Amino acid sequence: MSPEHTETAPNLVERLRHAGLRPTRQRVALANILFSSGHRHVTAESLHDEAVSAGVPVSLATIYNTLHQFTDAKLLSQVVVDATRTYFDTNTNDHHHFYCEDDSSLIDIEGEHIAVSGVPTPPKGSKVDRVDVIVRLRRH
Amino acid sequence: MSPEHTETAPNLVERLRHAGLRPTRQRVALANILFSSGHRHVTAESLHDEAVSAGVPVSLATIYNTLHQFTDAKLLSQVVVDATRTYFDTNTNDHHHFYCEDDSSLIDIEGEHIAVSGVPTPPKGSKVDRVDVIVRLRRH
DNA sequence: ATTTGTGCAAATCGTTTGCATCTGA
DNA sequence: TCAGATGCAAACGATTTGCACAAAT
């Protein structure tokens, strides 16, 4: 078989195992879609469409389960920019986003580029978990 | 009557008028709740509960309408921190937020305190509309 | 064999909408 | 008067859940 067909990327299977997730057919297929080509931003629905188009008929419920499991396992990060849609990002490094309100698209901004200074001390009893910067864009 | 009872703050009526909104019973009552005591963060539901408790039986639909009208009129700003809930903030100045994931609470960080540097040039055809910084907190 | 994942359809949650009724200028 | 607001209930879209079935170890 040509590598394209066998391209189930064995390292993905390992990656799932390390994350404590059984490498099931669906999870491997979704991991393959998500992690095979650079960083990506998806919604549950867009990933579902993509999987179905790719001949992997997963149900939407499984997509949601999988996205959350991957997020818990730190394979994905969740990006909250829009109250109506949840985005997942395959880039789990410290980084930020441009969000274009006109077409609801996300663009990564690598962490090194942006510096946030002057964050006040958090209230007693809490610690900073993460700092999200969203640069909202409009067409002009 | 004591000032507490007459506290329909006539300036609120003016404020609504200036925003092009008819000062109806409900709008004035909600504006009164929102703008009478320092800056506040509310959700549609929390404001609804509060209004009802205060003896102003508005419907939830009207709460949503009003929150959006106030937002369009720049009397409120919308804060997107949580995919499941929409928050509205009576502080419409440039500022940022602490968001405590444990109890879903918001705390303002005044704009002067935080500086964001190194934002890359936005893609051709778009301009920066707003930069949101969310400092996510966890109990430790 | 046992545990864990999956699919489906129904349930849920926050939010929006349609429409008849009311109200402020 | 009459455009604009409101309330209600139904519609909605995204997400979640319950449960019977299927697959992985």
mmCIF file of C-alpha atoms (C1' of nucleotides) in Angstrom:
data_model
loop_
_atom_site.group_PDB
_atom_site.id
_atom_site.type_symbol
_atom_site.label_atom_id
_atom_site.label_comp_id
_atom_site.label_asym_id
_atom_site.label_seq_id
_atom_site.Cartn_x
_atom_site.Cartn_y
_atom_site.Cartn_z
ATOM 1 C CA MET A 1 0.000 0.000 0.000
ATOM 2 C CA SER A 2 1.105 3.520 -0.635
ATOM 3 C CA PRO A 3 2.123 5.542 2.387
ATOM 4 C CA GLU A 4 -0.885 7.789 1.878
ATOM 5 C CA HIS A 5 -3.213 4.945 2.658
ATOM 6 C CA THR A 6 -1.217 3.607 5.557
ATOM 7 C CA GLU A 7 -0.811 7.174 6.833
ATOM 8 C CA THR A 8 -2.413 6.353 10.126
ATOM 9 C CA ALA A 9 0.726 7.876 11.576
ATOM 10 C CA PRO A 10 1.717 5.325 14.221
ATOM 11 C CA ASN A 11 3.019 8.149 16.353
ATOM 12 C CA LEU A 12 -0.560 9.363 16.678
ATOM 13 C CA VAL A 13 -1.495 6.049 18.213
ATOM 14 C CA GLU A 14 1.344 6.473 20.654
ATOM 15 C CA ARG A 15 0.316 10.011 21.360
ATOM 16 C CA LEU A 16 -3.204 8.926 22.220
ATOM 17 C CA ARG A 17 -1.903 6.121 24.420
ATOM 18 C CA HIS A 18 0.333 8.517 26.306
ATOM 19 C CA ALA A 19 -2.646 10.733 26.856
ATOM 20 C CA GLY A 20 -4.460 7.788 28.385
ATOM 21 C CA LEU A 21 -6.869 7.475 25.485
ATOM 22 C CA ARG A 22 -7.560 4.218 23.725
ATOM 23 C CA PRO A 23 -6.630 4.602 20.079
ATOM 24 C CA THR A 24 -9.987 3.773 18.625
ATOM 25 C CA ARG A 25 -10.773 4.005 14.952
ATOM 26 C CA GLN A 26 -12.568 7.331 15.335
ATOM 27 C CA ARG A 27 -10.055 8.942 17.634
ATOM 28 C CA VAL A 28 -7.176 7.995 15.398
ATOM 29 C CA ALA A 29 -9.020 9.272 12.351
ATOM 30 C CA LEU A 30 -9.805 12.579 14.053
ATOM 31 C CA ALA A 31 -6.270 12.917 15.397
ATOM 32 C CA ASN A 32 -5.058 12.309 11.896
ATOM 33 C CA ILE A 33 -7.208 15.104 10.510
ATOM 34 C CA LEU A 34 -6.246 17.442 13.330
ATOM 35 C CA PHE A 35 -2.541 16.836 13.690
ATOM 36 C CA SER A 36 -1.287 15.929 10.247
ATOM 37 C CA SER A 37 -0.972 19.323 8.690
ATOM 38 C CA GLY A 38 0.317 22.202 10.757
ATOM 39 C CA HIS A 39 -1.780 24.049 13.277
ATOM 40 C CA ARG A 40 -5.503 24.210 12.829
ATOM 41 C CA HIS A 41 -8.616 25.794 14.278
ATOM 42 C CA VAL A 42 -11.821 23.814 14.191
ATOM 43 C CA THR A 43 -15.307 23.841 15.578
ATOM 44 C CA ALA A 44 -17.170 20.660 16.408
ATOM 45 C CA GLU A 45 -19.241 21.136 13.311
ATOM 46 C CA SER A 46 -16.380 21.887 10.944
ATOM 47 C CA LEU A 47 -14.483 18.846 12.160
ATOM 48 C CA HIS A 48 -17.564 16.723 11.796
ATOM 49 C CA ASP A 49 -18.092 17.864 8.222
ATOM 50 C CA GLU A 50 -14.472 17.234 7.455
ATOM 51 C CA ALA A 51 -14.494 13.760 8.957
ATOM 52 C CA VAL A 52 -17.633 12.781 7.113
ATOM 53 C CA SER A 53 -16.209 14.123 3.838
ATOM 54 C CA ALA A 54 -13.080 12.100 4.494
ATOM 55 C CA GLY A 55 -15.171 8.965 4.688
ATOM 56 C CA VAL A 56 -15.098 8.709 8.484
ATOM 57 C CA PRO A 57 -18.748 8.787 9.518
ATOM 58 C CA VAL A 58 -18.405 9.815 13.154
ATOM 59 C CA SER A 59 -21.390 11.173 14.974
ATOM 60 C CA LEU A 60 -21.441 14.734 16.221
ATOM 61 C CA ALA A 61 -21.705 13.485 19.793
ATOM 62 C CA THR A 62 -18.449 11.614 19.379
ATOM 63 C CA ILE A 63 -16.833 14.703 17.918
ATOM 64 C CA TYR A 64 -17.759 16.646 21.014
ATOM 65 C CA ASN A 65 -16.567 13.881 23.297
ATOM 66 C CA THR A 66 -13.313 13.583 21.424
ATOM 67 C CA LEU A 67 -12.642 17.311 21.323
ATOM 68 C CA HIS A 68 -13.114 17.526 25.063
ATOM 69 C CA GLN A 69 -11.028 14.458 25.752
ATOM 70 C CA PHE A 70 -8.241 15.837 23.578
ATOM 71 C CA THR A 71 -8.512 19.156 25.368
ATOM 72 C CA ASP A 72 -8.326 17.506 28.789
ATOM 73 C CA ALA A 73 -5.320 15.557 27.547
ATOM 74 C CA LYS A 74 -3.653 18.808 26.430
ATOM 75 C CA LEU A 75 -3.627 17.766 22.802
ATOM 76 C CA LEU A 76 -5.901 20.697 21.995
ATOM 77 C CA SER A 77 -6.716 24.024 23.533
ATOM 78 C CA GLN A 78 -10.049 25.711 23.626
ATOM 79 C CA VAL A 79 -10.378 29.279 22.378
ATOM 80 C CA VAL A 80 -13.250 31.423 23.589
ATOM 81 C CA VAL A 81 -13.751 34.348 21.238
ATOM 82 C CA ASP A 82 -17.340 34.121 20.198
ATOM 83 C CA ALA A 83 -20.296 33.486 22.437
ATOM 84 C CA THR A 84 -22.025 31.333 19.862
ATOM 85 C CA ARG A 85 -19.285 28.978 18.785
ATOM 86 C CA THR A 86 -16.500 27.068 20.494
ATOM 87 C CA TYR A 87 -13.165 26.811 18.736
ATOM 88 C CA PHE A 88 -10.442 24.262 19.311
ATOM 89 C CA ASP A 89 -6.835 24.901 18.431
ATOM 90 C CA THR A 90 -4.179 22.297 17.719
ATOM 91 C CA ASN A 91 -1.569 24.760 18.900
ATOM 92 C CA THR A 92 -1.226 24.166 22.628
ATOM 93 C CA ASN A 93 1.765 26.429 23.115
ATOM 94 C CA ASP A 94 1.426 29.803 24.737
ATOM 95 C CA HIS A 95 0.053 32.000 22.023
ATOM 96 C CA HIS A 96 -2.704 34.418 21.171
ATOM 97 C CA HIS A 97 -5.200 35.178 18.418
ATOM 98 C CA PHE A 98 -6.445 37.547 15.852
ATOM 99 C CA TYR A 99 -10.166 37.098 15.523
ATOM 100 C CA CYS A 100 -11.847 38.492 12.480
ATOM 101 C CA GLU A 101 -15.402 39.324 13.473
ATOM 102 C CA ASP A 102 -16.483 39.666 9.875
ATOM 103 C CA ASP A 103 -15.825 36.112 8.807
ATOM 104 C CA SER A 104 -15.411 34.462 12.224
ATOM 105 C CA SER A 105 -11.891 33.325 11.428
ATOM 106 C CA LEU A 106 -8.997 32.842 13.805
ATOM 107 C CA ILE A 107 -5.319 33.462 13.167
ATOM 108 C CA ASP A 108 -2.567 32.486 15.585
ATOM 109 C CA ILE A 109 -0.172 35.028 16.990
ATOM 110 C CA GLU A 110 2.853 33.277 18.389
ATOM 111 C CA GLY A 111 3.445 33.833 22.077
ATOM 112 C CA GLU A 112 6.874 35.414 21.722
ATOM 113 C CA HIS A 113 5.450 38.223 19.644
ATOM 114 C CA ILE A 114 3.081 39.592 22.222
ATOM 115 C CA ALA A 115 4.076 40.792 25.656
ATOM 116 C CA VAL A 116 1.553 41.629 28.316
ATOM 117 C CA SER A 117 2.891 43.721 31.129
ATOM 118 C CA GLY A 118 1.393 45.218 34.220
ATOM 119 C CA VAL A 119 -0.980 42.413 35.133
ATOM 120 C CA PRO A 120 -1.987 43.179 38.711
ATOM 121 C CA THR A 121 -1.504 40.637 41.450
ATOM 122 C CA PRO A 122 -4.429 38.226 41.394
ATOM 123 C CA PRO A 123 -6.781 38.189 44.362
ATOM 124 C CA LYS A 124 -5.653 36.238 47.433
ATOM 125 C CA GLY A 125 -6.111 32.528 47.022
ATOM 126 C CA SER A 126 -5.939 32.481 43.253
ATOM 127 C CA LYS A 127 -3.145 32.167 40.766
ATOM 128 C CA VAL A 128 -2.884 33.018 37.104
ATOM 129 C CA ASP A 129 -3.772 30.011 35.031
ATOM 130 C CA ARG A 130 -3.413 31.562 31.617
ATOM 131 C CA VAL A 131 -3.501 34.938 29.897
ATOM 132 C CA ASP A 132 -5.523 35.151 26.712
ATOM 133 C CA VAL A 133 -5.116 38.010 24.306
ATOM 134 C CA ILE A 134 -7.661 38.385 21.539
ATOM 135 C CA VAL A 135 -7.044 41.016 18.912
ATOM 136 C CA ARG A 136 -10.409 41.640 17.331
ATOM 137 C CA LEU A 137 -10.325 42.705 13.710
ATOM 138 C CA ARG A 138 -12.731 44.428 11.370
ATOM 139 C CA ARG A 139 -12.563 45.010 7.675
ATOM 140 C CA HIS A 140 -11.906 48.637 6.890
ATOM 141 C CA MET B 1 -40.326 60.634 50.113
ATOM 142 C CA SER B 2 -36.823 59.665 51.001
ATOM 143 C CA PRO B 3 -34.251 59.957 48.217
ATOM 144 C CA GLU B 4 -33.946 56.170 48.159
ATOM 145 C CA HIS B 5 -37.480 55.829 46.915
ATOM 146 C CA THR B 6 -37.356 58.601 44.380
ATOM 147 C CA GLU B 7 -33.970 57.350 43.198
ATOM 148 C CA THR B 8 -35.096 56.925 39.607
ATOM 149 C CA ALA B 9 -32.083 59.070 38.845
ATOM 150 C CA PRO B 10 -33.460 61.549 36.306
ATOM 151 C CA ASN B 11 -30.060 61.572 34.646
ATOM 152 C CA LEU B 12 -30.704 57.979 33.641
ATOM 153 C CA VAL B 13 -33.742 59.065 31.687
ATOM 154 C CA GLU B 14 -31.569 61.622 29.949
ATOM 155 C CA ARG B 15 -28.913 59.046 29.302
ATOM 156 C CA LEU B 16 -31.409 56.761 27.628
ATOM 157 C CA ARG B 17 -32.785 59.608 25.561
ATOM 158 C CA HIS B 18 -29.326 60.563 24.388
ATOM 159 C CA ALA B 19 -28.776 56.979 23.363
ATOM 160 C CA GLY B 20 -31.927 57.159 21.267
ATOM 161 C CA LEU B 21 -33.863 54.851 23.558
ATOM 162 C CA ARG B 22 -37.275 55.658 24.884
ATOM 163 C CA PRO B 23 -37.123 55.744 28.669
ATOM 164 C CA THR B 24 -39.739 53.096 29.264
ATOM 165 C CA ARG B 25 -40.592 51.743 32.664
ATOM 166 C CA GLN B 26 -38.512 48.607 32.159
ATOM 167 C CA ARG B 27 -35.514 50.287 30.610
ATOM 168 C CA VAL B 28 -35.331 52.884 33.335
ATOM 169 C CA ALA B 29 -35.671 50.214 35.995
ATOM 170 C CA LEU B 30 -32.910 48.120 34.440
ATOM 171 C CA ALA B 31 -30.685 51.141 33.907
ATOM 172 C CA ASN B 32 -31.232 51.984 37.518
ATOM 173 C CA ILE B 33 -30.119 48.545 38.646
ATOM 174 C CA LEU B 34 -27.158 48.590 36.297
ATOM 175 C CA PHE B 35 -25.829 52.093 36.677
ATOM 176 C CA SER B 36 -26.611 53.158 40.215
ATOM 177 C CA SER B 37 -23.796 51.516 42.073
ATOM 178 C CA GLY B 38 -20.343 51.464 40.548
ATOM 179 C CA HIS B 39 -19.332 49.084 37.799
ATOM 180 C CA ARG B 40 -21.067 45.766 37.494
ATOM 181 C CA HIS B 41 -20.961 42.528 35.558
ATOM 182 C CA VAL B 42 -24.220 40.781 34.824
ATOM 183 C CA THR B 43 -25.631 37.984 32.745
ATOM 184 C CA ALA B 44 -29.102 38.113 31.276
ATOM 185 C CA GLU B 45 -30.249 35.684 33.890
ATOM 186 C CA SER B 46 -28.648 37.403 36.857
ATOM 187 C CA LEU B 47 -30.125 40.722 35.813
ATOM 188 C CA HIS B 48 -33.512 39.122 35.329
ATOM 189 C CA ASP B 49 -33.418 37.595 38.807
ATOM 190 C CA GLU B 50 -32.355 40.884 40.255
ATOM 191 C CA ALA B 51 -35.082 42.827 38.495
ATOM 192 C CA VAL B 52 -37.757 40.398 39.553
ATOM 193 C CA SER B 53 -36.506 40.458 43.153
ATOM 194 C CA ALA B 54 -36.617 44.244 43.019
ATOM 195 C CA GLY B 55 -40.279 44.067 42.098
ATOM 196 C CA VAL B 56 -39.792 44.808 38.407
ATOM 197 C CA PRO B 57 -41.289 41.815 36.629
ATOM 198 C CA VAL B 58 -39.594 42.113 33.228
ATOM 199 C CA SER B 59 -39.557 39.166 30.926
ATOM 200 C CA LEU B 60 -36.308 37.484 30.016
ATOM 201 C CA ALA B 61 -36.832 38.409 26.381
ATOM 202 C CA THR B 62 -36.944 42.062 27.327
ATOM 203 C CA ILE B 63 -33.782 41.641 29.362
ATOM 204 C CA TYR B 64 -32.006 40.312 26.298
ATOM 205 C CA ASN B 65 -33.394 43.061 24.108
ATOM 206 C CA THR B 66 -32.407 45.693 26.602
ATOM 207 C CA LEU B 67 -28.901 44.361 27.160
ATOM 208 C CA HIS B 68 -28.276 44.360 23.433
ATOM 209 C CA GLN B 69 -29.778 47.797 22.940
ATOM 210 C CA PHE B 70 -27.646 49.164 25.764
ATOM 211 C CA THR B 71 -24.621 47.501 24.242
ATOM 212 C CA ASP B 72 -25.348 48.972 20.815
ATOM 213 C CA ALA B 73 -25.778 52.338 22.497
ATOM 214 C CA LYS B 74 -22.380 51.936 24.205
ATOM 215 C CA LEU B 75 -23.906 51.981 27.648
ATOM 216 C CA LEU B 76 -22.636 48.447 28.184
ATOM 217 C CA SER B 77 -19.919 46.266 26.788
ATOM 218 C CA GLN B 78 -20.057 42.578 26.157
ATOM 219 C CA VAL B 79 -17.387 40.323 27.611
ATOM 220 C CA VAL B 80 -16.697 36.943 26.058
ATOM 221 C CA VAL B 81 -14.887 34.735 28.538
ATOM 222 C CA ASP B 82 -17.021 31.670 28.825
ATOM 223 C CA ALA B 83 -18.559 29.736 25.990
ATOM 224 C CA THR B 84 -21.721 29.043 27.938
ATOM 225 C CA ARG B 85 -22.635 32.447 29.289
ATOM 226 C CA THR B 86 -22.579 36.000 28.019
ATOM 227 C CA TYR B 87 -21.503 38.725 30.391
ATOM 228 C CA PHE B 88 -22.252 42.411 30.158
ATOM 229 C CA ASP B 89 -20.120 45.047 31.804
ATOM 230 C CA THR B 90 -21.196 48.535 32.830
ATOM 231 C CA ASN B 91 -17.601 49.665 32.397
ATOM 232 C CA THR B 92 -17.293 50.743 28.782
ATOM 233 C CA ASN B 93 -13.807 52.196 29.086
ATOM 234 C CA ASP B 94 -10.815 50.383 27.712
ATOM 235 C CA HIS B 95 -10.063 47.746 30.268
ATOM 236 C CA HIS B 96 -9.487 44.051 30.786
ATOM 237 C CA HIS B 97 -10.542 41.237 33.063
ATOM 238 C CA PHE B 98 -9.601 38.656 35.579
ATOM 239 C CA TYR B 99 -11.861 35.677 35.119
ATOM 240 C CA CYS B 100 -12.048 33.172 37.926
ATOM 241 C CA GLU B 101 -12.870 29.841 36.346
ATOM 242 C CA ASP B 102 -13.782 28.324 39.685
ATOM 243 C CA ASP B 103 -16.694 30.567 40.474
ATOM 244 C CA SER B 104 -17.256 32.160 37.048
ATOM 245 C CA SER B 105 -16.670 35.643 38.392
ATOM 246 C CA LEU B 106 -15.241 38.650 36.594
ATOM 247 C CA ILE B 107 -13.035 41.388 37.998
ATOM 248 C CA ASP B 108 -12.085 44.503 36.069
ATOM 249 C CA ILE B 109 -8.489 45.429 35.415
ATOM 250 C CA GLU B 110 -8.269 49.059 34.455
ATOM 251 C CA GLY B 111 -6.827 49.695 31.037
ATOM 252 C CA GLU B 112 -3.873 51.771 32.192
ATOM 253 C CA HIS B 113 -2.532 48.893 34.222
ATOM 254 C CA ILE B 114 -2.030 46.479 31.393
ATOM 255 C CA ALA B 115 0.116 47.084 28.349
ATOM 256 C CA VAL B 116 0.119 44.796 25.362
ATOM 257 C CA SER B 117 3.096 45.165 23.094
ATOM 258 C CA GLY B 118 4.237 43.442 19.959
ATOM 259 C CA VAL B 119 0.863 42.955 18.310
ATOM 260 C CA PRO B 120 1.721 42.063 14.702
ATOM 261 C CA THR B 121 0.294 44.061 11.839
ATOM 262 C CA PRO B 122 -3.194 42.786 11.080
ATOM 263 C CA PRO B 123 -3.797 41.085 7.735
ATOM 264 C CA LYS B 124 -4.338 43.377 4.743
ATOM 265 C CA GLY B 125 -7.782 44.837 4.646
ATOM 266 C CA SER B 126 -8.449 44.633 8.350
ATOM 267 C CA LYS B 127 -7.838 46.913 11.257
ATOM 268 C CA VAL B 128 -7.703 46.318 14.981
ATOM 269 C CA ASP B 129 -11.094 46.890 16.510
ATOM 270 C CA ARG B 130 -10.254 46.050 20.101
ATOM 271 C CA VAL B 131 -7.746 44.070 22.129
ATOM 272 C CA ASP B 132 -9.155 41.897 24.888
ATOM 273 C CA VAL B 133 -6.977 40.532 27.635
ATOM 274 C CA ILE B 134 -8.409 37.863 29.888
ATOM 275 C CA VAL B 135 -6.354 36.744 32.835
ATOM 276 C CA ARG B 136 -7.761 33.377 33.797
ATOM 277 C CA LEU B 137 -7.482 32.489 37.454
ATOM 278 C CA ARG B 138 -7.632 29.281 39.459
ATOM 279 C CA ARG B 139 -7.749 28.711 43.163
ATOM 280 C CA HIS B 140 -4.498 27.344 44.441
ATOM 281 C "C1'" DA C 1 -14.810 -11.115 29.397
ATOM 282 C "C1'" DT C 2 -14.634 -6.711 30.780
ATOM 283 C "C1'" DT C 3 -14.085 -2.191 30.176
ATOM 284 C "C1'" DT C 4 -14.401 1.721 27.386
ATOM 285 C "C1'" DG C 5 -16.118 4.087 23.294
ATOM 286 C "C1'" DT C 6 -19.774 5.040 19.927
ATOM 287 C "C1'" DG C 7 -24.225 6.291 17.674
ATOM 288 C "C1'" DC C 8 -28.574 7.826 17.885
ATOM 289 C "C1'" DA C 9 -32.236 10.410 19.392
ATOM 290 C "C1'" DA C 10 -34.053 12.919 22.967
ATOM 291 C "C1'" DA C 11 -33.101 16.343 26.431
ATOM 292 C "C1'" DT C 12 -31.084 20.681 27.905
ATOM 293 C "C1'" DC C 13 -29.456 25.328 28.017
ATOM 294 C "C1'" DG C 14 -28.907 29.939 26.685
ATOM 295 C "C1'" DT C 15 -30.678 32.909 23.452
ATOM 296 C "C1'" DT C 16 -33.815 34.664 19.682
ATOM 297 C "C1'" DT C 17 -38.101 35.412 17.311
ATOM 298 C "C1'" DG C 18 -43.144 36.022 15.961
ATOM 299 C "C1'" DC C 19 -46.977 38.020 17.098
ATOM 300 C "C1'" DA C 20 -50.704 40.026 19.785
ATOM 301 C "C1'" DT C 21 -51.023 43.480 23.155
ATOM 302 C "C1'" DC C 22 -49.688 47.623 25.608
ATOM 303 C "C1'" DT C 23 -47.511 52.281 26.283
ATOM 304 C "C1'" DG C 24 -45.025 56.601 25.854
ATOM 305 C "C1'" DA C 25 -44.529 60.844 23.158
ATOM 306 C "C1'" DT D 1 -52.615 58.378 17.250
ATOM 307 C "C1'" DC D 2 -49.240 55.100 16.406
ATOM 308 C "C1'" DA D 3 -44.384 53.863 16.158
ATOM 309 C "C1'" DG D 4 -41.984 51.554 19.209
ATOM 310 C "C1'" DA D 5 -41.796 48.217 23.506
ATOM 311 C "C1'" DT D 6 -43.132 44.314 25.922
ATOM 312 C "C1'" DG D 7 -44.576 39.563 27.195
ATOM 313 C "C1'" DC D 8 -45.306 35.094 26.182
ATOM 314 C "C1'" DA D 9 -44.580 30.932 24.166
ATOM 315 C "C1'" DA D 10 -42.655 28.675 20.555
ATOM 316 C "C1'" DA D 11 -38.471 28.223 17.753
ATOM 317 C "C1'" DC D 12 -33.574 27.788 17.629
ATOM 318 C "C1'" DG D 13 -28.754 26.269 17.480
ATOM 319 C "C1'" DA D 14 -25.059 24.543 19.946
ATOM 320 C "C1'" DT D 15 -23.926 21.223 23.199
ATOM 321 C "C1'" DT D 16 -24.957 17.200 26.441
ATOM 322 C "C1'" DT D 17 -26.829 12.993 27.979
ATOM 323 C "C1'" DG D 18 -29.007 8.191 28.380
ATOM 324 C "C1'" DC D 19 -28.901 4.005 26.822
ATOM 325 C "C1'" DA D 20 -28.337 -0.046 23.696
ATOM 326 C "C1'" DC D 21 -24.763 -1.734 20.800
ATOM 327 C "C1'" DA D 22 -19.841 -2.352 19.198
ATOM 328 C "C1'" DA D 23 -14.968 -2.447 19.644
ATOM 329 C "C1'" DA D 24 -10.509 -2.579 22.159
ATOM 330 C "C1'" DT D 25 -7.558 -4.781 25.639
#
